[in-house]
Coordinates of C-alpha atoms in Angstrom, one line a residue:
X1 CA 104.6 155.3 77.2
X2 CA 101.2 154.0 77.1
X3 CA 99.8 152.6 80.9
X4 CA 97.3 150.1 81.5
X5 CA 95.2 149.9 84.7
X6 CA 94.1 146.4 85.6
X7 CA 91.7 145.9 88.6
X8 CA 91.8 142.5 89.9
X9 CA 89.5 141.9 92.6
X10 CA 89.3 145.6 93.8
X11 CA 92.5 146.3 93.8
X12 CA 94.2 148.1 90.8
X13 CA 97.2 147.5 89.1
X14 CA 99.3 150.0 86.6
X15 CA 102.1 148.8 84.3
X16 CA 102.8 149.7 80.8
X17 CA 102.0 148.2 78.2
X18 CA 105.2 147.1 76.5
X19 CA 105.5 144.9 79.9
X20 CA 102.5 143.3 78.8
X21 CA 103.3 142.0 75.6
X22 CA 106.7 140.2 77.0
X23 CA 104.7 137.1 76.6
X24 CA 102.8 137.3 73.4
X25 CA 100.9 133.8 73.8
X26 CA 99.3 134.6 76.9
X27 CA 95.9 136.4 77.8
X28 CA 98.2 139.7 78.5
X29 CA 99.7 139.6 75.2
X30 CA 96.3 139.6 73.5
X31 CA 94.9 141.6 75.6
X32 CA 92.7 144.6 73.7
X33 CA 90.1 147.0 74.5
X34 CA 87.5 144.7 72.1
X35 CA 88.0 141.9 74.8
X36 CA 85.6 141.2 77.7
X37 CA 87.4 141.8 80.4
X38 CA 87.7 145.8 79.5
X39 CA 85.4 148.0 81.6
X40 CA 85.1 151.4 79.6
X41 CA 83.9 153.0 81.8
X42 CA 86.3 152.9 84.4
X43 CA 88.9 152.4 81.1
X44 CA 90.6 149.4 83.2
X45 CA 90.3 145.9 82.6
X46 CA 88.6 143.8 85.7
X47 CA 89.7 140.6 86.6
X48 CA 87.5 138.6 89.4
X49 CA 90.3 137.0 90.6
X50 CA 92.5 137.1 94.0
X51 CA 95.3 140.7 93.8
X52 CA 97.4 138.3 96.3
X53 CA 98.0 135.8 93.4
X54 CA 98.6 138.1 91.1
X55 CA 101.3 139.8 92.4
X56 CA 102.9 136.9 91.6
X57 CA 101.4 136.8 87.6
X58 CA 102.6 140.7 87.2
X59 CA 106.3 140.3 88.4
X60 CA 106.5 137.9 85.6
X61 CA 106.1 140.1 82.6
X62 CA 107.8 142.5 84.8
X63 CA 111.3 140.8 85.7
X64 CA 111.0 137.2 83.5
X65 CA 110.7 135.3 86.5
X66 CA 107.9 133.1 87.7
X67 CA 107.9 132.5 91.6
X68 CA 104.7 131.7 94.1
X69 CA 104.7 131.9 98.0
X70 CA 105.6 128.6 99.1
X71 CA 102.3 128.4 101.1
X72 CA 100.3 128.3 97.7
X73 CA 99.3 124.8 96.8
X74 CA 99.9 123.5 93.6
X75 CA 96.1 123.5 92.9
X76 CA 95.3 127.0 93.1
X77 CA 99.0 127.4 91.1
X78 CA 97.4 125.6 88.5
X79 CA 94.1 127.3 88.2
X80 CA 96.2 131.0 87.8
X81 CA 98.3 129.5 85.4
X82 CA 95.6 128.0 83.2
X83 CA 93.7 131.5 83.8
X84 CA 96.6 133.3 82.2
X85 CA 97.5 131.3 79.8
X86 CA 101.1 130.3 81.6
X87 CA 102.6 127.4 80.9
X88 CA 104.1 125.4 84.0
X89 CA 107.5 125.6 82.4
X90 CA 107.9 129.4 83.4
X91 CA 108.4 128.5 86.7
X92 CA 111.5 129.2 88.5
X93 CA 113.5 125.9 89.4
X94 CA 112.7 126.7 93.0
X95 CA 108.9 127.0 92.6
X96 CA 108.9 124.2 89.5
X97 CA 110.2 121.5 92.1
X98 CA 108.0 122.4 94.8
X99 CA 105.2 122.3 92.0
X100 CA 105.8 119.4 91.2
X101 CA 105.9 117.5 94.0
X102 CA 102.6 118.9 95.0
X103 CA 101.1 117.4 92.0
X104 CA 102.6 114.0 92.7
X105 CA 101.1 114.6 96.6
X106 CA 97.5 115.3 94.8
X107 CA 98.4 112.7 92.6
X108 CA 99.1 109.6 95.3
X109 CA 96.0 111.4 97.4
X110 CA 93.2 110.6 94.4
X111 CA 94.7 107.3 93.8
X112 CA 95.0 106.0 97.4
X113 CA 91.2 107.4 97.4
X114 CA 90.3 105.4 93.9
X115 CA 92.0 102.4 95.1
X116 CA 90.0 102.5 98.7
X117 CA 86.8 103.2 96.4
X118 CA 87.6 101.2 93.7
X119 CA 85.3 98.1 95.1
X120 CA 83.4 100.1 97.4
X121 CA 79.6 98.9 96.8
X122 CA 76.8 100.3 98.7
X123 CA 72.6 100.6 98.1
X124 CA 71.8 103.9 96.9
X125 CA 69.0 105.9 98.9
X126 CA 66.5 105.7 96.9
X127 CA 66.6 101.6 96.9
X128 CA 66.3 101.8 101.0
X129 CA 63.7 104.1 101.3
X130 CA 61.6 102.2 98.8
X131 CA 62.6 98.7 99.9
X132 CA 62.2 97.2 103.2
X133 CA 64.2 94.5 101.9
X134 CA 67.1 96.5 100.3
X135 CA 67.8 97.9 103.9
X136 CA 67.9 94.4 105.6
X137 CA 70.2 93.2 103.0
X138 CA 72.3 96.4 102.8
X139 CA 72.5 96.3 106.8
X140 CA 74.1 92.4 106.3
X141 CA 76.1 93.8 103.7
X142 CA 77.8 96.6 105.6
X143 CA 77.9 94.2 108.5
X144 CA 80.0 91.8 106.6
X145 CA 81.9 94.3 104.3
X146 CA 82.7 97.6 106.4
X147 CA 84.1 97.2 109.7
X148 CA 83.5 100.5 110.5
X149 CA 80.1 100.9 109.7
X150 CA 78.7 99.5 113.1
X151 CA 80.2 97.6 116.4
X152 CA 78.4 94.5 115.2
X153 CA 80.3 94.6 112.2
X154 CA 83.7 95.6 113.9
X155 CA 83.0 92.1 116.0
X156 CA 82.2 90.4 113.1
X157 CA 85.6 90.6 111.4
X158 CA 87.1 90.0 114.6
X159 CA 85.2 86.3 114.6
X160 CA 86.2 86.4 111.2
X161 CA 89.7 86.7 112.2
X162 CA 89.8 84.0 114.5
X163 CA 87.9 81.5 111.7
X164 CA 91.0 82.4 109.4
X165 CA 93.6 81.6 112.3
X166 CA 91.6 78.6 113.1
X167 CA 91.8 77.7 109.7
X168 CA 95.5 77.9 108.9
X169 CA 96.2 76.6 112.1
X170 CA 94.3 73.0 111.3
X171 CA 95.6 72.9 107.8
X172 CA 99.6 73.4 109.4
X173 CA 99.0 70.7 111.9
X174 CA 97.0 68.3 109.2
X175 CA 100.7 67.7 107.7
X176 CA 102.0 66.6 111.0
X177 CA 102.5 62.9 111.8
X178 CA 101.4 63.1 115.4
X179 CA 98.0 64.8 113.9
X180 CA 96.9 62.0 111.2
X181 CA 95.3 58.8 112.2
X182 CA 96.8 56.0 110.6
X183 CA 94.0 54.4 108.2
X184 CA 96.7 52.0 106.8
X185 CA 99.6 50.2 108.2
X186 CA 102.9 50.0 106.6
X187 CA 102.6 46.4 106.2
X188 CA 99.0 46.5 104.5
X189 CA 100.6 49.1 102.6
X190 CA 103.4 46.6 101.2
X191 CA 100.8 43.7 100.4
X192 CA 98.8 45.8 98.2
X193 CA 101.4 46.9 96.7
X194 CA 102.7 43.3 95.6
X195 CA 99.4 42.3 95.3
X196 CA 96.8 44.6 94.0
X197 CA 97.5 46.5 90.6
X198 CA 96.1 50.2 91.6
X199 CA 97.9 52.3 90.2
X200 CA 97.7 55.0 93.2
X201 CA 99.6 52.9 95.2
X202 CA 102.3 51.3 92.5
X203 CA 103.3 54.5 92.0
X204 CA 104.0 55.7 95.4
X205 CA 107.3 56.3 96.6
X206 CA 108.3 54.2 99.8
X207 CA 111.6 56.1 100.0
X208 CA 109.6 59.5 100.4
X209 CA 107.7 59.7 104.0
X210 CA 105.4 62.4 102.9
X211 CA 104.1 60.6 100.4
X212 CA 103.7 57.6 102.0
X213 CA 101.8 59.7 104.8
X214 CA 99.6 60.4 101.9
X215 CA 98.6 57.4 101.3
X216 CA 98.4 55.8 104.7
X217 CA 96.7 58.5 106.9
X218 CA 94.2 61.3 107.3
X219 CA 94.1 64.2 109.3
X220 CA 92.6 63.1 113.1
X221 CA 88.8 63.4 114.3
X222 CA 89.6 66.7 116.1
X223 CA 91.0 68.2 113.1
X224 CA 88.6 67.0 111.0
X225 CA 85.9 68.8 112.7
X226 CA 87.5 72.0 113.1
X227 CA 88.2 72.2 108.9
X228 CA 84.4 71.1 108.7
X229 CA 83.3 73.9 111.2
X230 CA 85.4 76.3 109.5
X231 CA 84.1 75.5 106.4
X232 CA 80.5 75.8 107.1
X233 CA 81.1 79.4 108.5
X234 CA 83.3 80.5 105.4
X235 CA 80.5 78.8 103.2
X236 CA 77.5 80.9 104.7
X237 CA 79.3 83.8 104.7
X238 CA 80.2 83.5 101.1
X239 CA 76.2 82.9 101.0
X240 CA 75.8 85.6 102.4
X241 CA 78.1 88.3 101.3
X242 CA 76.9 87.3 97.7
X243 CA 72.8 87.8 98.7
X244 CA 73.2 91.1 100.5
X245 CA 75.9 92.3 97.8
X246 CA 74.3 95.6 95.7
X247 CA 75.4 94.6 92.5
X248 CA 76.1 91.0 91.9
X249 CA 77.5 91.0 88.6
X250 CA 80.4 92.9 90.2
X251 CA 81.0 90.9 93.0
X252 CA 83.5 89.2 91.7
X253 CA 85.5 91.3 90.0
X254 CA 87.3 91.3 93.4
X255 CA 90.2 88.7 93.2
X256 CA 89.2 87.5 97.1
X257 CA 86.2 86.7 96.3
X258 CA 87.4 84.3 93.5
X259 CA 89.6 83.4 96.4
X260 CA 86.9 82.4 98.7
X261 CA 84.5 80.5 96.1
X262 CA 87.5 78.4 94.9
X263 CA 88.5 78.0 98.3
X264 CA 84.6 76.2 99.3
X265 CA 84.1 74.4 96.4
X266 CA 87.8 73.0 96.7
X267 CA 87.1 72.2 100.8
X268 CA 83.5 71.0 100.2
X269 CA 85.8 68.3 97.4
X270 CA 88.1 67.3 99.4
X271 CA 86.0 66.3 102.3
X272 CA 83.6 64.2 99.9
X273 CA 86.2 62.4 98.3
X274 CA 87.5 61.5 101.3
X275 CA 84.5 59.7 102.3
X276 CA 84.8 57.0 100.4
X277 CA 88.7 56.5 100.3
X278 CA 88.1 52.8 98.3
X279 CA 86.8 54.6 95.5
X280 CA 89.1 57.4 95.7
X281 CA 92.6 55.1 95.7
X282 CA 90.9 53.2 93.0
X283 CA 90.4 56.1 90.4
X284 CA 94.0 57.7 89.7
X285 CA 91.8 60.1 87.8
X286 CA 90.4 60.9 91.1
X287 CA 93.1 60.9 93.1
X288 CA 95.2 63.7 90.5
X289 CA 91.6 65.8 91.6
X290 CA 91.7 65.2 94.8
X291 CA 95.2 66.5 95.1
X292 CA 94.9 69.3 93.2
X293 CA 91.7 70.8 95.2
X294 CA 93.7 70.0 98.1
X295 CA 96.2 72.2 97.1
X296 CA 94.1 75.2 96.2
X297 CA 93.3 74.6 99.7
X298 CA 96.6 76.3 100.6
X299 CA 94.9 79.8 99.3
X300 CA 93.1 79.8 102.5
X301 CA 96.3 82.2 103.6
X302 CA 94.7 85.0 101.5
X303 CA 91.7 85.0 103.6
X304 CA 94.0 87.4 105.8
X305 CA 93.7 90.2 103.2
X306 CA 90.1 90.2 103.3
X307 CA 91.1 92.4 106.6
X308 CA 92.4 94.9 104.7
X309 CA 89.6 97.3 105.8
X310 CA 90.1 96.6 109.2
X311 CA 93.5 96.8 109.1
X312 CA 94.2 99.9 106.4
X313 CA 98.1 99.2 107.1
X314 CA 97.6 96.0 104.9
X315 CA 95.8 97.7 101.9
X316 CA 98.7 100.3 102.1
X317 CA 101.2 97.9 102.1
X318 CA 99.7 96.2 99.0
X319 CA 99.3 99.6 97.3
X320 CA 103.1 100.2 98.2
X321 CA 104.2 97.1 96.5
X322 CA 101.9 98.0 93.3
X323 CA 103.3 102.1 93.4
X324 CA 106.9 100.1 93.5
X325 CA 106.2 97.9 90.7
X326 CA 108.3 99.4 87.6
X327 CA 111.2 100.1 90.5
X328 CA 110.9 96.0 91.6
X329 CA 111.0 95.1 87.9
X330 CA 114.0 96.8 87.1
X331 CA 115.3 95.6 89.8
X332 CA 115.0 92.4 88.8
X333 CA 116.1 92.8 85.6
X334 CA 119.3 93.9 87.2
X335 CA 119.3 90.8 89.5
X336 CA 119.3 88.6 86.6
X337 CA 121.5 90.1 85.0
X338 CA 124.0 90.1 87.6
X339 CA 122.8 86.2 88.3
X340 CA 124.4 85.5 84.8
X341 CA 127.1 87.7 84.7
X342 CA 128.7 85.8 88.5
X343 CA 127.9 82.4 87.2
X344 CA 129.5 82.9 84.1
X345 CA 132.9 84.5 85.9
X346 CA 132.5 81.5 88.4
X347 CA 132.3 78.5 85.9
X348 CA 135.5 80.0 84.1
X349 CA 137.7 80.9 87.4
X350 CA 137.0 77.4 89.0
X351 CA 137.5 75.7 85.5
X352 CA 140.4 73.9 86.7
X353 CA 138.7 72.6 90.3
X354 CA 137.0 69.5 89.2
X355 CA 135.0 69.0 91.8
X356 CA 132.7 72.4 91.9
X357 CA 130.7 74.2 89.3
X358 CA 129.9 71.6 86.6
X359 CA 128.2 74.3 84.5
X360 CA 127.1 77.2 84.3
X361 CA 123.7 77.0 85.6
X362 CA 125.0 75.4 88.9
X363 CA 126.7 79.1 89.2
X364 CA 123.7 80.7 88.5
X365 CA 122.0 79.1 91.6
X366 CA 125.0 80.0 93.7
X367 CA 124.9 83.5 92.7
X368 CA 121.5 83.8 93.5
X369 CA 121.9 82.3 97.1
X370 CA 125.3 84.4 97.3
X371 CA 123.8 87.7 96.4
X372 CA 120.3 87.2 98.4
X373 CA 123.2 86.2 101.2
X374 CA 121.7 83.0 102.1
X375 CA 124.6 81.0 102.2
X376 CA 123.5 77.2 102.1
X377 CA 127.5 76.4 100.8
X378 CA 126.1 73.3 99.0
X379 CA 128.0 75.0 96.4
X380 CA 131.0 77.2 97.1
X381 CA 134.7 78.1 95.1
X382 CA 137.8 76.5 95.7
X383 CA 140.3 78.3 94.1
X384 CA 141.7 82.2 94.3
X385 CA 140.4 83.8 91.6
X386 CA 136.8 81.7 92.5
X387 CA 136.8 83.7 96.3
X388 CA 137.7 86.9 94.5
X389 CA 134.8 86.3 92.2
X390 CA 132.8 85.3 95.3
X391 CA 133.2 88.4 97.3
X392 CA 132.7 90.7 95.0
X393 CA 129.2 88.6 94.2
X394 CA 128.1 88.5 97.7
X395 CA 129.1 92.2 97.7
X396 CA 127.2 93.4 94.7
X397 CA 124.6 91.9 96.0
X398 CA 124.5 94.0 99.0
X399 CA 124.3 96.8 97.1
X400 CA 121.5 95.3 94.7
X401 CA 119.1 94.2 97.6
X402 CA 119.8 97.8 99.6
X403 CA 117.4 99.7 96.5
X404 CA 113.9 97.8 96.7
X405 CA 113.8 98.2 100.4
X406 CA 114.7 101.5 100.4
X407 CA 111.8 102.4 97.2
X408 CA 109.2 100.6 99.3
X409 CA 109.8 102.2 102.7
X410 CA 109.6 105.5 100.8
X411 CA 106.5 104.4 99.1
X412 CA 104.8 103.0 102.0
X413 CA 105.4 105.6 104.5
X414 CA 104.3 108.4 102.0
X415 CA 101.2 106.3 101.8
X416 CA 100.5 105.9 104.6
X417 CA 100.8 109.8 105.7
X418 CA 98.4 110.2 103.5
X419 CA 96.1 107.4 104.6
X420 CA 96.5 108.8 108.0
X421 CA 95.3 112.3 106.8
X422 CA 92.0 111.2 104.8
X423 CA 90.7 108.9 108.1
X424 CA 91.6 112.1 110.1
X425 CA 89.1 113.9 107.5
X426 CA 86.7 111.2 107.4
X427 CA 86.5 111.4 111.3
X428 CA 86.1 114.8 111.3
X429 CA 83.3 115.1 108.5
X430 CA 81.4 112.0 110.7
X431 CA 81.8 114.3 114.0
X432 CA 80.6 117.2 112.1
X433 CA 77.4 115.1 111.1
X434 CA 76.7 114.1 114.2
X435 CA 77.2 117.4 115.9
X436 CA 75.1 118.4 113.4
X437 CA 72.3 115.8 113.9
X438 CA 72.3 116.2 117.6
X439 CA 71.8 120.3 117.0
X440 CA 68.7 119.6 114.9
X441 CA 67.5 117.0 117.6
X442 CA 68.1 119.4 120.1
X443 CA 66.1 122.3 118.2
X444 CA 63.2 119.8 118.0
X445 CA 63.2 118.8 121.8
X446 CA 63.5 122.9 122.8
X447 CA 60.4 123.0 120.1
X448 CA 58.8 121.1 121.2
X449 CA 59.1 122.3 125.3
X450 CA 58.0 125.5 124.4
X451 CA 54.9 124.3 122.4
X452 CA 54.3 122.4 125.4
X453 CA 54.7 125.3 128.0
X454 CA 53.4 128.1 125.8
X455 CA 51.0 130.1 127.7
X456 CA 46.7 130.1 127.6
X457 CA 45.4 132.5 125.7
X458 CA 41.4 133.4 124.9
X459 CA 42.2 134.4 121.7
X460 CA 43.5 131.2 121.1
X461 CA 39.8 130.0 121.1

């Protein structure tokens, strides 16, 4: 029987040939003396590569089985295997699963790292150390865009964070009768109603409050102010952010920044048409403008999400509900289908109740509030066969809801891990630097006292 010595990294290895060409389509089972890793000199082939591993690679061509020390990870797995030529599929079921669920670890590591970097813009070294200008701007820039970069900009977003409270706070209480100033009485209201043919007013609604609210009052003095202080802030720092930014073109690529422009332009609207309310009530035109930049107004709420970086925990949460997506849409394929399949069972079992269930989309809203458990019991069954139906609807959906919380727990906590673990990194790279830093300082200073105290000498002359 013909032997074959393989030295991998030092250490040598016999086995026989025949073993060798168990797996013809790998390196072993091509393996000749014409190939470049035979030394013929020492009439062995040399491998640079770790004997540990390959203890593993060996006991597959000699028993058929692939297995690897559980405290390998899958990387340096997948380096051996693509060295020899092995295929992934040759692992054993209990090394496979292990395998793979390294790869999905790796996997959500890079993208939790792409999606952190994906909008991560910064000045490049070479634009600060030639510009005087590039630094100020990049210094704004990190002060409004990383709140880790500096305390000033950790403060920052903390005043940010107030401005955005402040915000949704004056916009909440501007639709609160208590906080509008009455501009028009209700009996003014009534004589140019009868009178006058403006269209804004024939058309309003005296039976609805809110809209005669609308069309009688503004928002008081107080509140007034604080949207107009709130808006001047948001507007030079949208000035801002956009100056100092590093690539402009880019800037808003980022949905929140659309956010934010829409957001000014839609305030600045509102607070100039509101100026002038005789021309405003007078244009219809106008007035259909006027209420639709008042309602991209309500976007302000994103605002909060611009503290993603302060906050990671949001980001994650995002990324959670994005990672979850294809669960969440079969899920609510599911829903639906469940929605129709309830209504339809409920519009036949109360057939003979006259008074519930007129069709079948009047089931499909109360399946939907049955199933989400809601209950409002505007509608409800009547009959037998109708609470039979109804309890197994309210229990099916139960079961339904139980999934997508369950998927985005998982999700989110296996993020989050992982968050955790590359801010633990990132600290301990930044303490290395600084460690590092304060060495070289300190090599300078202990330089620089012995230059200082180094002894006269006449040959120095």
């Amino acid at each position: 029987m013909e032997t074959v010595k393989i030295n991998v990294g030092g250490s040598v290895f016999e086995t026989s040939a025949v073993t060798l060409s168990r797996y013809p389509n790998t390196l072993f089972g091509r393996l000749t003396k014409q190939s470049k890793f035979y030394d013929s000199t020492r009439k062995s082939y040399f491998f640079d590569k770790n004997p540990n591993v390959f203890l593993s690679i060996l006991d597959l061509y000699r028993t058929g089985t692939l297995h690897f020390p559980s405290f390998y990870c899958s990387t340096v797995i997948k380096q051996e295997l693509d060295f020899w030529e092995l295929s992934p599929n040759m692992l054993s079921d209990c090394c496979l699963q292990q395998y793979i669920q390294s790869e999905a670890d790796i996997q959500t590591t890079q993208k939790l790292r792409q999606t952190f970097e994906e909008y991560e813009l910064d000045y490049t070294e070479e634009e600060c150390r030639t510009s005087q200008v590039k630094r100020i701007l990049r210094k704004i820039w990190l002060t409004l865009e990383e709140p880790s970069s500096s305390r000033l900009a950790k403060v920052f977003n903390y005043i940010f964070l107030v401005f955005v409270i402040i915000s949704m706070v004056t916009f909440v209480l501007g639709s609160h009768p208590p906080f509008r100033e009455e501009k028009l009485s209700y009996d003014r209201l009534s004589f140019v109603i009868a009178n006058r043919s403006i269209r804004f007013f024939k058309e309003l609604n005296l039976q609805n409050p809110k809209e005669v609210m609308l069309g009688t009052s503004l928002p008081n003095e107080a509140l007034r102010h604080c949207e107009i202080f709130t808006s001047v802030f948001f507007t030079v720092e949208l000035i801002f952010h956009f100056i100092s930014c590093p690539r402009r073109l880019k800037y808003f690529r980022l949905p929140l920044n659309i956010i934010d422009l829409l957001l000014v332009v839609a305030m600045w609207v509102t607070f100039i048409l509101e100026k002038d309310l005789g021309f405003l009530v007078k244009h219809y035109e106008v007035v259909q403008f006027y209420l639709v930049s008042r309602s991209l107004i309500v976007l302000r709420l994103f605002r909060v999400f611009r503290l993603m970086k302060l906050y990671s925990g949001l980001r994650i949460m995002m990324m959670s509900i994005r990672a979850s997506f294809e669960d969440l849409l079969l899920l609510s394929l599911t829903f639906l289908i469940a929605s129709l399949f309830f209504a339809s069972f409920i519009y036949y079992a109360e057939f003979y109740v006259a008074d519930t269930f007129s069709d079948i989309f009047i089931g499909i809203w109360w399946s939907v509030i049955t199933m989400t458990t809601v209950g409002y019991g505007d509608t409800f069954p009547k009959s037998t066969f109708g609470y039979i139906v109804g309890g197994a609807c309210a229990f099916s959906g139960m079961l339904i809801l139980a999934m997508p919380v369950a998927i985005l727990t998982t999700n989110f906590s296996d993020l989050y891990h992982k968050n955790k673990l590359q801010q633990m990194k990132k600290a301990l790279v930044n303490k290395k630097k600084q460690s590092c830093s304060q060495s070289t300082l300190t090599e300078l200073r202990c330089t620089s006292n012995s230059r200082q105290w180094e002894p006269f000498s006449y040959q120095d002359m």
